Coordinates of C-alpha atoms in Angstrom, one line a residue:
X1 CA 9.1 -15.4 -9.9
X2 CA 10.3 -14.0 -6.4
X3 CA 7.7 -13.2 -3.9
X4 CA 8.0 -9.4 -3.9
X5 CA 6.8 -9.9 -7.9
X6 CA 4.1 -12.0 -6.6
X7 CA 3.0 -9.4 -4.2
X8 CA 3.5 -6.6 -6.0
X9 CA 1.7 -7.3 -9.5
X10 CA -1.2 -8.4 -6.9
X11 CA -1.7 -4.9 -6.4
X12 CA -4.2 -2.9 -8.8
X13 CA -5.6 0.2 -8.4
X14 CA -9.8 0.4 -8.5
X15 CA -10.0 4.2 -8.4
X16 CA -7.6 7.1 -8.9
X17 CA -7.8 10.6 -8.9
X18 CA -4.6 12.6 -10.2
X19 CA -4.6 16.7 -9.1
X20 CA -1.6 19.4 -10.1
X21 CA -1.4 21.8 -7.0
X22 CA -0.5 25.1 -7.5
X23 CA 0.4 26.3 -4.1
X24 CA 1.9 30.0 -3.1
X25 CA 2.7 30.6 0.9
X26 CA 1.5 30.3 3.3
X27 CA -0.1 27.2 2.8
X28 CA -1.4 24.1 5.0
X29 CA -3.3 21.1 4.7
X30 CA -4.3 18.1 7.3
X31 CA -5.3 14.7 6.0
X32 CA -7.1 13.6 9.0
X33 CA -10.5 13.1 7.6
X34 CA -9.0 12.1 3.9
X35 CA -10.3 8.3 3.9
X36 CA -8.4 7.1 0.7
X37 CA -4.6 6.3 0.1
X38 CA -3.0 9.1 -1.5
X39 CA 0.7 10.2 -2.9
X40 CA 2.1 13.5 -3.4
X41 CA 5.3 14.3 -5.5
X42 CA 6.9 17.5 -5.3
X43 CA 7.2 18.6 -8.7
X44 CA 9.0 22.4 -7.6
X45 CA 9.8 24.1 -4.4
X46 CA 9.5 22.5 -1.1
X47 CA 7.4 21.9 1.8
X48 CA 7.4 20.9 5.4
X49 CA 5.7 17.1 6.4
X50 CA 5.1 16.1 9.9
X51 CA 3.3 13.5 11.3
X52 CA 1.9 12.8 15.0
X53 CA 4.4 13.1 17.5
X54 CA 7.1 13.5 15.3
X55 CA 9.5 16.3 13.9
X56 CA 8.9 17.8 11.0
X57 CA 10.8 17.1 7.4
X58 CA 11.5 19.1 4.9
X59 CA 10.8 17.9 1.1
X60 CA 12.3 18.8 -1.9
X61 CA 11.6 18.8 -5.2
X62 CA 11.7 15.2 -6.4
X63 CA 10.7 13.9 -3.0
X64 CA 7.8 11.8 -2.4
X65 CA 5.5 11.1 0.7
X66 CA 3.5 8.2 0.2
X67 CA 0.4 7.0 2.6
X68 CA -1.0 3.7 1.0
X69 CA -4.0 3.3 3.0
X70 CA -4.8 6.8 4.1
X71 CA -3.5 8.6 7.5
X72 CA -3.7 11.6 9.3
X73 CA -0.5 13.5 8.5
X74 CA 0.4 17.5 8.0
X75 CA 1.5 19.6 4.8
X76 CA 2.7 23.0 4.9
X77 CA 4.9 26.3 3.6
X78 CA 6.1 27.2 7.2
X79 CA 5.1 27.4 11.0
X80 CA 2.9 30.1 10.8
X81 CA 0.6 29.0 8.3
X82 CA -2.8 27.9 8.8
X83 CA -3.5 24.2 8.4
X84 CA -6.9 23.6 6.4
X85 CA -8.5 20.0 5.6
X86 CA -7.5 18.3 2.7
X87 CA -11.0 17.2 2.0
X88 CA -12.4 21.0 1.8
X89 CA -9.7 21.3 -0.2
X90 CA -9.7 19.1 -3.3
X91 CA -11.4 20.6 -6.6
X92 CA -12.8 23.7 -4.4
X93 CA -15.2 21.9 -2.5
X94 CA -15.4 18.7 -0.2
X95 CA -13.9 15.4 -1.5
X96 CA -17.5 13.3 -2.4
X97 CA -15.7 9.8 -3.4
X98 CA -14.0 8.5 -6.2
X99 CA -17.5 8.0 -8.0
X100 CA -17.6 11.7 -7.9
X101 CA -14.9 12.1 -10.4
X102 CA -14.3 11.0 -14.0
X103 CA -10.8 8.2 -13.6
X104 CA -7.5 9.7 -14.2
X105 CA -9.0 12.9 -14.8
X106 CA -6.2 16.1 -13.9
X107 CA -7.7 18.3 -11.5
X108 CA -6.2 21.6 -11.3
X109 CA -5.9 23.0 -7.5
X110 CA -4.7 26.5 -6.6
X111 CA -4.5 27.4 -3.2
X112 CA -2.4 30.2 -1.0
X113 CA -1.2 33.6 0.0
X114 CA 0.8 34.5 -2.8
X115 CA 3.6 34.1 -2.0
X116 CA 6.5 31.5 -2.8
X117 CA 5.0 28.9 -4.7
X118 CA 5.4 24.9 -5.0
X119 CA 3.9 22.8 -7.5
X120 CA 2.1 19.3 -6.0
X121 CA 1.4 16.2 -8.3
X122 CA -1.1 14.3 -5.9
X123 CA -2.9 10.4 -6.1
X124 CA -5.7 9.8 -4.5
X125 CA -6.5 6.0 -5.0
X126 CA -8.0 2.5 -3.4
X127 CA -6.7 -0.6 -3.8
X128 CA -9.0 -3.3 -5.3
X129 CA -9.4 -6.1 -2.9
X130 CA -7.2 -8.8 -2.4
X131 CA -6.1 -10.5 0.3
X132 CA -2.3 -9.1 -0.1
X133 CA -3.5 -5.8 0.6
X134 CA -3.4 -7.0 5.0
X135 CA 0.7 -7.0 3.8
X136 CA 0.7 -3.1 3.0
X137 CA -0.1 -3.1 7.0
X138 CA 4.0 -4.0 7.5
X139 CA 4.6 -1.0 5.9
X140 CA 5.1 2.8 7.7
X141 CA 1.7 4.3 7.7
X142 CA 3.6 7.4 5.5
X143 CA 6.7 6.5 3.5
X144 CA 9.1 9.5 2.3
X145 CA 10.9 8.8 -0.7
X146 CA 13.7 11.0 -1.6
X147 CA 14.8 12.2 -5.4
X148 CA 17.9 9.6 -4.9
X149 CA 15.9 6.6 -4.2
X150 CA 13.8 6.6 -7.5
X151 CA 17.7 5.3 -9.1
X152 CA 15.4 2.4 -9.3
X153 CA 13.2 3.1 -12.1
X154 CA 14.6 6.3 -13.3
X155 CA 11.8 7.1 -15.4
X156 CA 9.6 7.9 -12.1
X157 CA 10.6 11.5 -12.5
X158 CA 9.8 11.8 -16.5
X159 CA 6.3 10.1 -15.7
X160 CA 5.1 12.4 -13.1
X161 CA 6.1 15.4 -15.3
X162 CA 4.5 13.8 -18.1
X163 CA 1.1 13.8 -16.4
X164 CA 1.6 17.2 -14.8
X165 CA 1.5 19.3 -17.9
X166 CA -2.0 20.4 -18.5
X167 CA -1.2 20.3 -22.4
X168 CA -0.6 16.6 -22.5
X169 CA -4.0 15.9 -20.2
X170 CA -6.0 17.5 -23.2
X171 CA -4.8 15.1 -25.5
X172 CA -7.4 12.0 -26.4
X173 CA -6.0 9.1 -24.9
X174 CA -4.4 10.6 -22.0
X175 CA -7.2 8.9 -19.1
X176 CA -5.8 5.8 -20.3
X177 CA -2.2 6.7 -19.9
X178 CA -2.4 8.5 -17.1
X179 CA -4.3 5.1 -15.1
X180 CA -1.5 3.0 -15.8
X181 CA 1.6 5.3 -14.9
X182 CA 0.0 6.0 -12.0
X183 CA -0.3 2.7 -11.0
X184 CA 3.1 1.8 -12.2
X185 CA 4.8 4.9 -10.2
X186 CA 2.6 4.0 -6.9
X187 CA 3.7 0.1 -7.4
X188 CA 7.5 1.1 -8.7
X189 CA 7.6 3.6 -4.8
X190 CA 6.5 0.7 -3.2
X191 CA 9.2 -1.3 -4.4
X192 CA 12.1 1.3 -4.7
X193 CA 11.3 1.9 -0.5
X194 CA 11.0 -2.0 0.3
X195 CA 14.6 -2.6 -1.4
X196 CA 16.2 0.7 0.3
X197 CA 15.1 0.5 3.8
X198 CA 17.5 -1.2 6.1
X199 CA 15.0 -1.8 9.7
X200 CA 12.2 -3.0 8.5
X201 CA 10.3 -4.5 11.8
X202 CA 9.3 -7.9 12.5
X203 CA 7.1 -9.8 10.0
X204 CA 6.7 -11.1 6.2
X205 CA 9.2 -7.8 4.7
X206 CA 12.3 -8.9 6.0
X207 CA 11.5 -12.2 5.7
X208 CA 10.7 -12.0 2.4
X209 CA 14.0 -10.0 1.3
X210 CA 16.0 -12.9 3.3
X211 CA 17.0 -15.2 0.6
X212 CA 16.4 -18.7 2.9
X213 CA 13.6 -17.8 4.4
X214 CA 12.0 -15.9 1.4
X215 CA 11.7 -19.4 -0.2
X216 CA 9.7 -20.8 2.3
X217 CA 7.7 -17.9 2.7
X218 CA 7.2 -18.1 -1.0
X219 CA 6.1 -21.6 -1.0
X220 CA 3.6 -21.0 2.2
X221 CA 1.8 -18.2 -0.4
X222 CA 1.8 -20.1 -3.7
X223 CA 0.9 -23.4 -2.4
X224 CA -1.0 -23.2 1.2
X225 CA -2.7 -25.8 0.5
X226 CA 0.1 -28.3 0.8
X227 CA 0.5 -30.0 3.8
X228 CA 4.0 -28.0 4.9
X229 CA 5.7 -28.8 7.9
X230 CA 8.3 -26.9 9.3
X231 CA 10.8 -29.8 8.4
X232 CA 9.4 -29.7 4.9
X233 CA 9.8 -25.8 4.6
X234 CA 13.7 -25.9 6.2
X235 CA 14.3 -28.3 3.2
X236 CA 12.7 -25.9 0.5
X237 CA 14.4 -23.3 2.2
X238 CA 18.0 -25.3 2.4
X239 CA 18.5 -25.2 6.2
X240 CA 18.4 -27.2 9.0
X241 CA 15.6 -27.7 11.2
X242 CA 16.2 -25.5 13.7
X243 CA 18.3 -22.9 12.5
X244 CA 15.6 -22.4 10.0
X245 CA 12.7 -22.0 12.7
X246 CA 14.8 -19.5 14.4
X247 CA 15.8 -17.6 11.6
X248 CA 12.4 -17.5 10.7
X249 CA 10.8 -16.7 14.0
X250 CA 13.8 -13.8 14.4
X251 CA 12.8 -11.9 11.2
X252 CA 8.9 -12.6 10.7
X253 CA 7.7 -12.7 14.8
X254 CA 6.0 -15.6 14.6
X255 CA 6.6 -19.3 13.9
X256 CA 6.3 -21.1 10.6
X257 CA 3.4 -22.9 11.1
X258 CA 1.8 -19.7 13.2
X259 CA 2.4 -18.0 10.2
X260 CA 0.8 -20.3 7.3
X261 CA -2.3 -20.9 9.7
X262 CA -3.0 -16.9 9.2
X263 CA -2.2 -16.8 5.5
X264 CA -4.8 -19.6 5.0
X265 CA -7.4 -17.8 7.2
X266 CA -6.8 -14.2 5.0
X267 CA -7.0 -16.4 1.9
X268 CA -10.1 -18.3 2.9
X269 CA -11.3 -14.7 4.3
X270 CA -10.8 -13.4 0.6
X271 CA -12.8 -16.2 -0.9
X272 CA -15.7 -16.0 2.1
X273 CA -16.1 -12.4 0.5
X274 CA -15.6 -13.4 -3.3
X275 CA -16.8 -16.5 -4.1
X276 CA -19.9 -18.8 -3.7
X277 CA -18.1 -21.9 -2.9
X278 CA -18.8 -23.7 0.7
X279 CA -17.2 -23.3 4.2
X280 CA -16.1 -26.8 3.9
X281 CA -14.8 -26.6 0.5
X282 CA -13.0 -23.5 0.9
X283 CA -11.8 -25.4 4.0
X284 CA -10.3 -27.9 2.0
X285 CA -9.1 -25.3 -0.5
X286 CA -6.5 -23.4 2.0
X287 CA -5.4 -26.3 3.2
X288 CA -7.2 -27.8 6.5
X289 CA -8.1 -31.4 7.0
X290 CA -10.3 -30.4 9.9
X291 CA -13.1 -28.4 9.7
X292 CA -13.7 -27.9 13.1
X293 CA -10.3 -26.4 14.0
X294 CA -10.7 -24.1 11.0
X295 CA -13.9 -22.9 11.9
X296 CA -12.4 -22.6 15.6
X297 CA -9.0 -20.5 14.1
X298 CA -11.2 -18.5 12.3
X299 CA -13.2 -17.0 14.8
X300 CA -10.0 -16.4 17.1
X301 CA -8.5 -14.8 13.8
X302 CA -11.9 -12.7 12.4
X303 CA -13.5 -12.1 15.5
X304 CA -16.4 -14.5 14.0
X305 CA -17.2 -17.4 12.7
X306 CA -16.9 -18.1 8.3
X307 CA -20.9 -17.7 8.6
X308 CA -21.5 -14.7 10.1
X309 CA -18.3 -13.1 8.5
X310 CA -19.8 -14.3 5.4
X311 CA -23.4 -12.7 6.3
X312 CA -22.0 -9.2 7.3
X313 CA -19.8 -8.8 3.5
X314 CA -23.1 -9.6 2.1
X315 CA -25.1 -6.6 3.8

């Protein structure tokens, strides 16, 4: 299985809240003080998207903006409308936390002036944890997806007009549909943007879509415990020595052995927080022989040391 699989069926949604937004102009909304990752699909008529210090874009029906780990971004008819919070927004009254809301239930939002009117299919969701979620930080903090770029999985458009008819949301059984198309259209725009972008910066995207150097980055994730070199990771990769620790330096931004030092301190982060086992075990587990220079890489890394990191996930 290629990494991108790996990463990508890592993913899993803890909490999502799906809303239909019937919107007339003017209209305007703010996600500044939104804290959750959210997606919205225009399902008919158009809006305008702008984020800080940027110009604005228009979106179309079919288009997508999707902000995986919240953001403070701009939706609106036109100039001259007034821009409201999303939170105050959402079901008529401030957004109190997923726990607030039954899972996958449609929330019905209508909001305006009257006047033209544009239909929204929103997600608002949170990722469970996992230590592949610090990759999502490689990504844009807001991705636009265009109609033309869901060619890979065609269905994305059937699915969101699936779960934004209010007939099919009164059927029994549709919480339990809805959950997992969501998640599959949120994992499947992740995916369609990763294979269609062309300048993705420095770090583990490009080097991951680079056939050579996706190998070894591969093997560094499945096996970190292994005692990898960067002569043993130019073999699995099939290059020499030092065109390989270029290559890899040029795409990723750091070395290879940089590199799999922080992977081993995110997965030995993810088992501080989620298992019981002991510092030196877990040690052991990622792959150091000396626990002293883990401890020591961990504290440069974390900002403190496995204890105390430990201590304050606990409280």
């Amino acid at each position: 299985m290629d990494l991108l699989s790996d990463v990508l069926l890592s993913l899993k949604l803890r909490s999502t809240i799906i809303s239909n937004w019937q919107l007339s102009e003017p209209w305007g909304f703010e996600t500044k003080s939104f804290p959750a990752g959210y997606c919205f699909n225009i399902v008919a008529g158009e809006l305008w998207f702008s984020a800080p210090d940027s110009e604005p874009e228009l979106l179309l029906a079919g288009d997508s903006v999707l902000v995986p780990i919240g953001g403070e971004f701009n939706f609106y008819s036109s100039d001259n409308a007034q821009i409201a919070p999303l939170r105050a927004l959402w079901k008529g009254d401030n957004f109190a936390g997923f726990d607030h809301y039954l899972p996958s239930e449609l929330h019905q939002i209508n909001w305006g002036g009257g006047g033209a009117k544009t239909t929204l299919l929103s997600f608002a969701f949170e990722f469970q944890p996992n230590v592949q979620l610090d990759l999502l930080k490689a990504l844009p903090s807001a991705i636009i997806l265009r109609q033309y770029q869901g060619t890979e999985f065609p269905s994305f458009q059937s699915a969101i007009a699936f779960l934004s008819q209010d007939a099919s949301n009164k059927q029994p059984g549709f919480v339990a549909i809805a959950a997992q198309l969501v998640e599959l259209i949120i994992i499947g725009q992740l995916r369609s943007y990763i294979l269609s972008e062309t300048k993705h910066p420095k770090g583990w995207l490009p080097g991951l879509l680079d056939k050579k150097v996706g190998k070894a980055l591969a093997a560094i994730h499945r096996h970190p415990e292994k005692h990898w070199s960067v002569t043993r990771l130019a073999i699995h990769a099939g290059m020499s020595r030092s065109s390989f620790a270029q290559r890899f330096q040029q795409l990723v931004g750091v070395g290879p052995i940089t590199y799999l030092s922080h992977w081993r301190i995110q997965l030995a982060a993810e088992l501080l927080q989620t298992t019981k086992h002991s510092i030196s075990d877990i040690t052991e587990m990622v792959g150091w022989t000396s626990d002293r220079s883990f401890r020591r890489l961990f504290n440069q890394r974390m900002g403190k040391s496995p204890l105390a990191f430990r201590r304050d996930v606990k409280q």
